[in-house]
Every structure is written in C-alpha cells, then in structure tokens.
Amino acid sequence: MPHHHRAESHLNGRIGWLRAAVLGANDGIISTACLLLGVAAANVERHELLITGIAALVAGAMSMAAGEYVSVSSQADTEQAELERERIELHEQPLAEHRELASIYVTRGVTPELAAQVAQQLMAHDALSAHARDELGIHEASAARPIEAALTSAITFSVGSALPLLTVLIAPAHLLIPALALTSLLFLIALGLLAARAGRAPLLRAAVRVGFWGALAMVTTAGIGKIFGTIV
C-alpha cells in the first residue's frame, strides 16, 4: 500500500499576527487594569473609573496601532531596501552572487560541488527569492505587514482593555479592587495559555510568566494609587 506524505503544519505564517495579537491583548489587560487599580485605590467613584477606563481603551488602542504600524513599516522599508540592493547586485555581479549563495550552502554542510549546482538551479528559477531567503533571511511567511500588525494590535488591545472595564461595571463596590485584581490576573493567565497553545509552546511557563509580571504591575500601581490618594 502506498504511503501518502502528510504535509506538515508550521507556524511561520502565524508569527506576525500572533505576536501582535498577544502583545495587544496583554497590554490592554495590564495597562487598563493597572490604571483602574491605581485610580480605584485613590477612592474615586465608579463612574469616574469607567471614564478613566474608556479613555485608556481608546488611547491605548490608537497608540498600539500607531506604534505597530511605524515599527513594522520601518522593518518593511529595511527589507525592501535590502531586496533592491540584492537585485542590483544580481544584475551587475551574477557570478559573485552565485558563489556567495553556494558558500552559504557549503557552511550548512553541503559539498562544494552540490552547493554550486543547487545555487545555479535556484538562481535559474528565481534568483532574488533564493538570495532573499538564504542570504538575507527574508521569508514570505514572516515578511513585515504593517497594516495587519496595526489592526491586530488595536483590536486585541481593545478586547483586552474591555475585560477590566467589564469587571468595574459588574463588581460590587466594596469588592471592586480585589475583584478587579483577581479577574485581570485570571484574564492574563488565560491569555498566556491561549498564546502558548496557539504557538505550541509550554503552557505552564507562559501562564507563570504572564501572571507574575501582571501581578507585579498591578500591585505596584495599586500601591502608588493608595499612597497618592492618601496624601491628596
């Protein structure tokens, strides 16, 4: 009976949006929860907390989108500049570029004769793609996509930021601070587990890492809010 080769599923195509999604949601939960805890510790009214949280959601989502767009656009510009320089070198020095590509394969364990043949065949098929992949490390699956990164960060930040706001809406007034801290910590741990599962990474390590830094941030801001609330 013939054996059918099963195509393997890899995560390279997910890396860009997964990073932006996790960063956005994590920042949304932590920054909004910390801000709300700091303000709540200063003994303000619930409606003031909600206004603060909504402002944090809108400002944070816009900031995340702008930051991701600028950052990833810079990466995309660098990639395009590198590709353009490589295109010129391929046109002006094809033999030197062939030797350079072959030498890369030799350093990976291929014999010089076979490396020269592989480089020749790949360059005959698509020289720029071969050099982009093996010389520059630029892959189509992980190429910079500024708009995708910006939208993903803005949306996931908004979702993450909305979770602490929901707690403020429904939690009893006398339990507001502990409820906000506990639910936000649970949201962070759940996000860490979800991200680890999507990226096929160790679950426990991701949950502990996200939970620890989230708890530290919330304790710090709540303490500062309490101090300044008492002083003022």
CSV table of N, CA and C in Angstrom, one decimal, residues 33-138:
chain,number,residue,atom,x,y,z
A,33,ALA,N,-6.0,47.6,33.6
A,33,ALA,CA,-6.2,47.1,34.9
A,33,ALA,C,-5.4,47.8,35.9
A,34,CYS,N,-4.1,48.1,35.6
A,34,CYS,CA,-3.3,48.8,36.5
A,34,CYS,C,-3.7,50.2,36.7
A,35,LEU,N,-4.2,50.9,35.6
A,35,LEU,CA,-4.7,52.3,35.7
A,35,LEU,C,-5.9,52.3,36.6
A,36,LEU,N,-6.8,51.4,36.3
A,36,LEU,CA,-8.1,51.3,37.1
A,36,LEU,C,-7.8,51.0,38.6
A,37,LEU,N,-6.8,50.1,38.8
A,37,LEU,CA,-6.5,49.8,40.2
A,37,LEU,C,-5.9,51.0,40.9
A,38,GLY,N,-5.0,51.7,40.2
A,38,GLY,CA,-4.4,52.9,40.8
A,38,GLY,C,-5.4,53.9,41.1
A,39,VAL,N,-6.3,54.2,40.2
A,39,VAL,CA,-7.3,55.2,40.4
A,39,VAL,C,-8.3,54.7,41.5
A,40,ALA,N,-8.7,53.4,41.5
A,40,ALA,CA,-9.6,52.9,42.5
A,40,ALA,C,-9.0,53.0,43.9
A,41,ALA,N,-7.7,52.8,44.0
A,41,ALA,CA,-7.1,52.8,45.3
A,41,ALA,C,-7.1,54.2,45.9
A,42,ALA,N,-7.3,55.2,45.0
A,42,ALA,CA,-7.4,56.6,45.5
A,42,ALA,C,-8.8,57.0,45.9
A,43,ASN,N,-9.7,56.0,45.9
A,43,ASN,CA,-11.1,56.2,46.4
A,43,ASN,C,-11.9,57.1,45.5
A,44,VAL,N,-12.0,56.8,44.3
A,44,VAL,CA,-12.9,57.6,43.4
A,44,VAL,C,-14.2,56.9,43.1
A,45,GLU,N,-15.1,57.5,42.5
A,45,GLU,CA,-16.4,56.9,42.2
A,45,GLU,C,-16.4,56.0,41.0
A,46,ARG,N,-17.4,55.1,41.0
A,46,ARG,CA,-17.4,54.1,39.9
A,46,ARG,C,-17.4,54.8,38.5
A,47,HIS,N,-18.3,55.8,38.4
A,47,HIS,CA,-18.4,56.5,37.0
A,47,HIS,C,-17.1,57.1,36.6
A,48,GLU,N,-16.3,57.6,37.6
A,48,GLU,CA,-15.0,58.2,37.3
A,48,GLU,C,-14.0,57.1,36.8
A,49,LEU,N,-14.2,55.9,37.4
A,49,LEU,CA,-13.3,54.8,37.0
A,49,LEU,C,-13.7,54.4,35.6
A,50,LEU,N,-15.0,54.3,35.2
A,50,LEU,CA,-15.4,53.9,33.9
A,50,LEU,C,-14.9,54.9,32.8
A,51,ILE,N,-15.0,56.2,33.2
A,51,ILE,CA,-14.5,57.2,32.2
A,51,ILE,C,-13.0,57.1,32.0
A,52,THR,N,-12.3,56.8,33.1
A,52,THR,CA,-10.8,56.6,33.0
A,52,THR,C,-10.5,55.4,32.2
A,53,GLY,N,-11.3,54.3,32.4
A,53,GLY,CA,-11.0,53.1,31.6
A,53,GLY,C,-11.3,53.2,30.2
A,54,ILE,N,-12.4,53.9,29.8
A,54,ILE,CA,-12.8,54.1,28.4
A,54,ILE,C,-11.7,54.9,27.7
A,55,ALA,N,-11.3,56.0,28.4
A,55,ALA,CA,-10.2,56.8,27.8
A,55,ALA,C,-8.9,56.0,27.6
A,56,ALA,N,-8.6,55.1,28.6
A,56,ALA,CA,-7.4,54.3,28.5
A,56,ALA,C,-7.6,53.3,27.3
A,57,LEU,N,-8.8,52.8,27.1
A,57,LEU,CA,-9.0,51.8,26.0
A,57,LEU,C,-8.8,52.5,24.6
A,58,VAL,N,-9.4,53.7,24.4
A,58,VAL,CA,-9.3,54.4,23.2
A,58,VAL,C,-7.9,54.8,22.9
A,59,ALA,N,-7.3,55.5,23.9
A,59,ALA,CA,-5.9,56.0,23.7
A,59,ALA,C,-4.9,54.8,23.5
A,60,GLY,N,-5.1,53.8,24.3
A,60,GLY,CA,-4.2,52.7,24.2
A,60,GLY,C,-4.3,52.0,22.8
A,61,ALA,N,-5.5,51.8,22.3
A,61,ALA,CA,-5.7,51.1,21.0
A,61,ALA,C,-5.1,51.9,19.9
A,62,MET,N,-5.3,53.2,20.0
A,62,MET,CA,-4.7,54.1,18.9
A,62,MET,C,-3.1,54.1,19.0
A,63,SER,N,-2.6,54.1,20.3
A,63,SER,CA,-1.2,54.1,20.5
A,63,SER,C,-0.6,52.8,20.0
A,64,MET,N,-1.2,51.7,20.3
A,64,MET,CA,-0.7,50.4,19.9
A,64,MET,C,-0.7,50.3,18.3
A,65,ALA,N,-1.8,50.7,17.7
A,65,ALA,CA,-1.9,50.7,16.2
A,65,ALA,C,-0.8,51.5,15.6
A,66,ALA,N,-0.6,52.8,16.1
A,66,ALA,CA,0.4,53.7,15.6
A,66,ALA,C,1.8,53.1,15.8
A,67,GLY,N,2.0,52.6,17.0
A,67,GLY,CA,3.3,52.1,17.3
A,67,GLY,C,3.7,50.9,16.4
A,68,GLU,N,2.7,49.9,16.3
A,68,GLU,CA,3.0,48.8,15.5
A,68,GLU,C,3.2,49.1,14.0
A,69,TYR,N,2.4,50.1,13.5
A,69,TYR,CA,2.5,50.5,12.1
A,69,TYR,C,3.8,51.1,11.8
A,70,VAL,N,4.2,52.0,12.7
A,70,VAL,CA,5.5,52.6,12.5
A,70,VAL,C,6.7,51.6,12.6
A,71,SER,N,6.6,50.8,13.6
A,71,SER,CA,7.7,49.8,13.8
A,71,SER,C,7.8,48.8,12.7
A,72,VAL,N,6.7,48.2,12.3
A,72,VAL,CA,6.7,47.2,11.2
A,72,VAL,C,6.9,47.9,9.9
A,73,SER,N,6.5,49.1,9.7
A,73,SER,CA,6.8,49.8,8.4
A,73,SER,C,8.3,50.0,8.3
A,74,SER,N,8.9,50.4,9.4
A,74,SER,CA,10.4,50.5,9.3
A,74,SER,C,11.1,49.2,9.0
A,75,GLN,N,10.6,48.1,9.5
A,75,GLN,CA,11.1,46.8,9.2
A,75,GLN,C,10.9,46.5,7.7
A,76,ALA,N,9.6,46.8,7.2
A,76,ALA,CA,9.3,46.6,5.8
A,76,ALA,C,10.2,47.4,4.9
A,77,ASP,N,10.5,48.7,5.3
A,77,ASP,CA,11.3,49.6,4.5
A,77,ASP,C,12.8,49.0,4.4
A,78,THR,N,13.2,48.5,5.5
A,78,THR,CA,14.6,47.9,5.6
A,78,THR,C,14.6,46.7,4.7
A,79,GLU,N,13.6,45.8,4.7
A,79,GLU,CA,13.6,44.6,3.9
A,79,GLU,C,13.6,45.0,2.4
A,80,GLN,N,12.8,46.0,2.0
A,80,GLN,CA,12.7,46.4,0.6
A,80,GLN,C,14.0,47.0,0.2
A,81,ALA,N,14.7,47.8,1.0
A,81,ALA,CA,16.0,48.3,0.7
A,81,ALA,C,17.0,47.2,0.5
A,82,GLU,N,17.0,46.2,1.3
A,82,GLU,CA,17.9,45.1,1.2
A,82,GLU,C,17.6,44.3,-0.1
A,83,LEU,N,16.3,44.1,-0.4
A,83,LEU,CA,16.0,43.4,-1.7
A,83,LEU,C,16.4,44.2,-2.9
A,84,GLU,N,16.2,45.5,-2.9
A,84,GLU,CA,16.6,46.3,-4.0
A,84,GLU,C,18.1,46.3,-4.2
A,85,ARG,N,18.9,46.3,-3.1
A,85,ARG,CA,20.3,46.2,-3.3
A,85,ARG,C,20.7,44.9,-3.8
A,86,GLU,N,20.1,43.8,-3.3
A,86,GLU,CA,20.4,42.5,-3.8
A,86,GLU,C,20.0,42.3,-5.3
A,87,ARG,N,18.9,43.0,-5.7
A,87,ARG,CA,18.5,42.9,-7.1
A,87,ARG,C,19.6,43.6,-8.0
A,88,ILE,N,20.1,44.7,-7.6
A,88,ILE,CA,21.2,45.4,-8.3
A,88,ILE,C,22.4,44.5,-8.4
A,89,GLU,N,22.8,43.9,-7.3
A,89,GLU,CA,24.0,43.0,-7.3
A,89,GLU,C,23.8,41.8,-8.2
A,90,LEU,N,22.6,41.3,-8.2
A,90,LEU,CA,22.4,40.1,-9.1
A,90,LEU,C,22.5,40.5,-10.5
A,91,HIS,N,22.1,41.7,-10.9
A,91,HIS,CA,22.2,42.2,-12.2
A,91,HIS,C,23.6,42.5,-12.6
A,92,GLU,N,24.4,43.1,-11.7
A,92,GLU,CA,25.7,43.5,-12.0
A,92,GLU,C,26.8,42.5,-11.8
A,93,GLN,N,26.6,41.6,-10.8
A,93,GLN,CA,27.6,40.6,-10.4
A,93,GLN,C,27.0,39.2,-10.2
A,94,PRO,N,26.4,38.7,-11.3
A,94,PRO,CA,25.7,37.4,-11.1
A,94,PRO,C,26.7,36.2,-10.7
A,95,LEU,N,27.9,36.2,-11.2
A,95,LEU,CA,28.8,35.1,-10.8
A,95,LEU,C,29.2,35.2,-9.3
A,96,ALA,N,29.5,36.4,-8.9
A,96,ALA,CA,29.8,36.6,-7.5
A,96,ALA,C,28.7,36.3,-6.6
A,97,GLU,N,27.5,36.6,-7.0
A,97,GLU,CA,26.3,36.2,-6.2
A,97,GLU,C,26.1,34.7,-6.2
A,98,HIS,N,26.4,34.1,-7.3
A,98,HIS,CA,26.3,32.6,-7.3
A,98,HIS,C,27.2,32.0,-6.4
A,99,ARG,N,28.5,32.5,-6.3
A,99,ARG,CA,29.5,31.9,-5.4
A,99,ARG,C,29.1,32.2,-4.0
A,100,GLU,N,28.5,33.4,-3.7
A,100,GLU,CA,28.1,33.7,-2.4
A,100,GLU,C,27.0,32.8,-1.9
A,101,LEU,N,26.0,32.5,-2.8
A,101,LEU,CA,24.9,31.6,-2.4
A,101,LEU,C,25.4,30.2,-2.2
A,102,ALA,N,26.3,29.7,-3.1
A,102,ALA,CA,26.9,28.4,-2.9
A,102,ALA,C,27.7,28.3,-1.6
A,103,SER,N,28.4,29.3,-1.2
A,103,SER,CA,29.2,29.3,0.0
A,103,SER,C,28.3,29.1,1.2
A,104,ILE,N,27.1,29.7,1.1
A,104,ILE,CA,26.1,29.6,2.2
A,104,ILE,C,25.7,28.1,2.4
A,105,TYR,N,25.5,27.4,1.3
A,105,TYR,CA,25.1,26.0,1.4
A,105,TYR,C,26.2,25.2,1.9
A,106,VAL,N,27.4,25.5,1.5
A,106,VAL,CA,28.6,24.8,2.0
A,106,VAL,C,28.7,24.9,3.5
A,107,THR,N,28.5,26.1,4.1
A,107,THR,CA,28.6,26.3,5.5
A,107,THR,C,27.5,25.5,6.2
A,108,ARG,N,26.4,25.1,5.5
A,108,ARG,CA,25.4,24.3,6.1
A,108,ARG,C,25.6,22.8,6.0
A,109,GLY,N,26.7,22.4,5.3
A,109,GLY,CA,27.1,21.0,5.3
A,109,GLY,C,27.0,20.4,3.9
A,110,VAL,N,26.7,21.2,2.9
A,110,VAL,CA,26.6,20.6,1.5
A,110,VAL,C,28.0,20.7,0.9
A,111,THR,N,28.3,19.6,0.1
A,111,THR,CA,29.6,19.6,-0.6
A,111,THR,C,29.7,20.8,-1.6
A,112,PRO,N,30.9,21.3,-1.8
A,112,PRO,CA,31.0,22.4,-2.7
A,112,PRO,C,30.4,22.2,-4.1
A,113,GLU,N,30.6,20.9,-4.7
A,113,GLU,CA,30.1,20.6,-6.0
A,113,GLU,C,28.6,20.7,-6.0
A,114,LEU,N,27.9,20.1,-5.0
A,114,LEU,CA,26.5,20.1,-5.0
A,114,LEU,C,26.0,21.4,-4.6
A,115,ALA,N,26.7,22.2,-3.8
A,115,ALA,CA,26.2,23.5,-3.4
A,115,ALA,C,26.2,24.4,-4.7
A,116,ALA,N,27.2,24.3,-5.5
A,116,ALA,CA,27.3,25.1,-6.7
A,116,ALA,C,26.1,24.7,-7.7
A,117,GLN,N,25.7,23.4,-7.7
A,117,GLN,CA,24.6,23.0,-8.6
A,117,GLN,C,23.3,23.5,-8.0
A,118,VAL,N,23.1,23.4,-6.7
A,118,VAL,CA,21.9,23.9,-6.1
A,118,VAL,C,21.7,25.4,-6.3
A,119,ALA,N,22.8,26.1,-6.0
A,119,ALA,CA,22.8,27.6,-6.2
A,119,ALA,C,22.4,28.0,-7.7
A,120,GLN,N,23.0,27.2,-8.6
A,120,GLN,CA,22.7,27.5,-10.0
A,120,GLN,C,21.3,27.3,-10.4
A,121,GLN,N,20.7,26.1,-9.9
A,121,GLN,CA,19.3,25.8,-10.2
A,121,GLN,C,18.4,26.8,-9.6
A,122,LEU,N,18.6,27.1,-8.3
A,122,LEU,CA,17.7,28.0,-7.6
A,122,LEU,C,17.8,29.4,-8.2
A,123,MET,N,18.9,29.9,-8.6
A,123,MET,CA,19.0,31.2,-9.2
A,123,MET,C,18.4,31.2,-10.6
A,124,ALA,N,18.5,30.0,-11.3
A,124,ALA,CA,17.8,30.0,-12.6
A,124,ALA,C,16.3,30.0,-12.5
A,125,HIS,N,15.8,29.5,-11.4
A,125,HIS,CA,14.4,29.5,-11.1
A,125,HIS,C,13.9,30.9,-10.6
A,126,ASP,N,14.5,31.4,-9.6
A,126,ASP,CA,14.2,32.7,-9.0
A,126,ASP,C,15.3,33.2,-8.2
A,127,ALA,N,16.2,33.9,-8.8
A,127,ALA,CA,17.5,34.3,-8.1
A,127,ALA,C,17.2,35.2,-6.9
A,128,LEU,N,16.3,36.2,-7.0
A,128,LEU,CA,16.1,37.1,-5.9
A,128,LEU,C,15.5,36.4,-4.7
A,129,SER,N,14.5,35.5,-5.0
A,129,SER,CA,13.9,34.8,-3.9
A,129,SER,C,14.9,33.9,-3.2
A,130,ALA,N,15.8,33.3,-3.9
A,130,ALA,CA,16.8,32.4,-3.3
A,130,ALA,C,17.7,33.2,-2.4
A,131,HIS,N,18.2,34.4,-2.9
A,131,HIS,CA,19.1,35.2,-2.0
A,131,HIS,C,18.3,35.8,-0.9
A,132,ALA,N,17.1,36.2,-1.1
A,132,ALA,CA,16.3,36.8,0.0
A,132,ALA,C,16.1,35.8,1.1
A,133,ARG,N,15.8,34.6,0.7
A,133,ARG,CA,15.6,33.6,1.8
A,133,ARG,C,16.9,33.1,2.5
A,134,ASP,N,17.9,32.8,1.7
A,134,ASP,CA,19.1,32.2,2.3
A,134,ASP,C,20.2,33.1,2.6
A,135,GLU,N,20.3,34.3,2.0
A,135,GLU,CA,21.3,35.2,2.3
A,135,GLU,C,20.8,36.3,3.3
A,136,LEU,N,19.6,36.8,3.0
A,136,LEU,CA,19.0,37.9,3.9
A,136,LEU,C,18.1,37.4,5.0
A,137,GLY,N,17.6,36.2,4.9
A,137,GLY,CA,16.7,35.7,5.9
A,137,GLY,C,15.3,36.3,5.8
A,138,ILE,N,14.9,36.7,4.6
A,138,ILE,CA,13.6,37.3,4.4
A,138,ILE,C,12.7,36.2,3.8
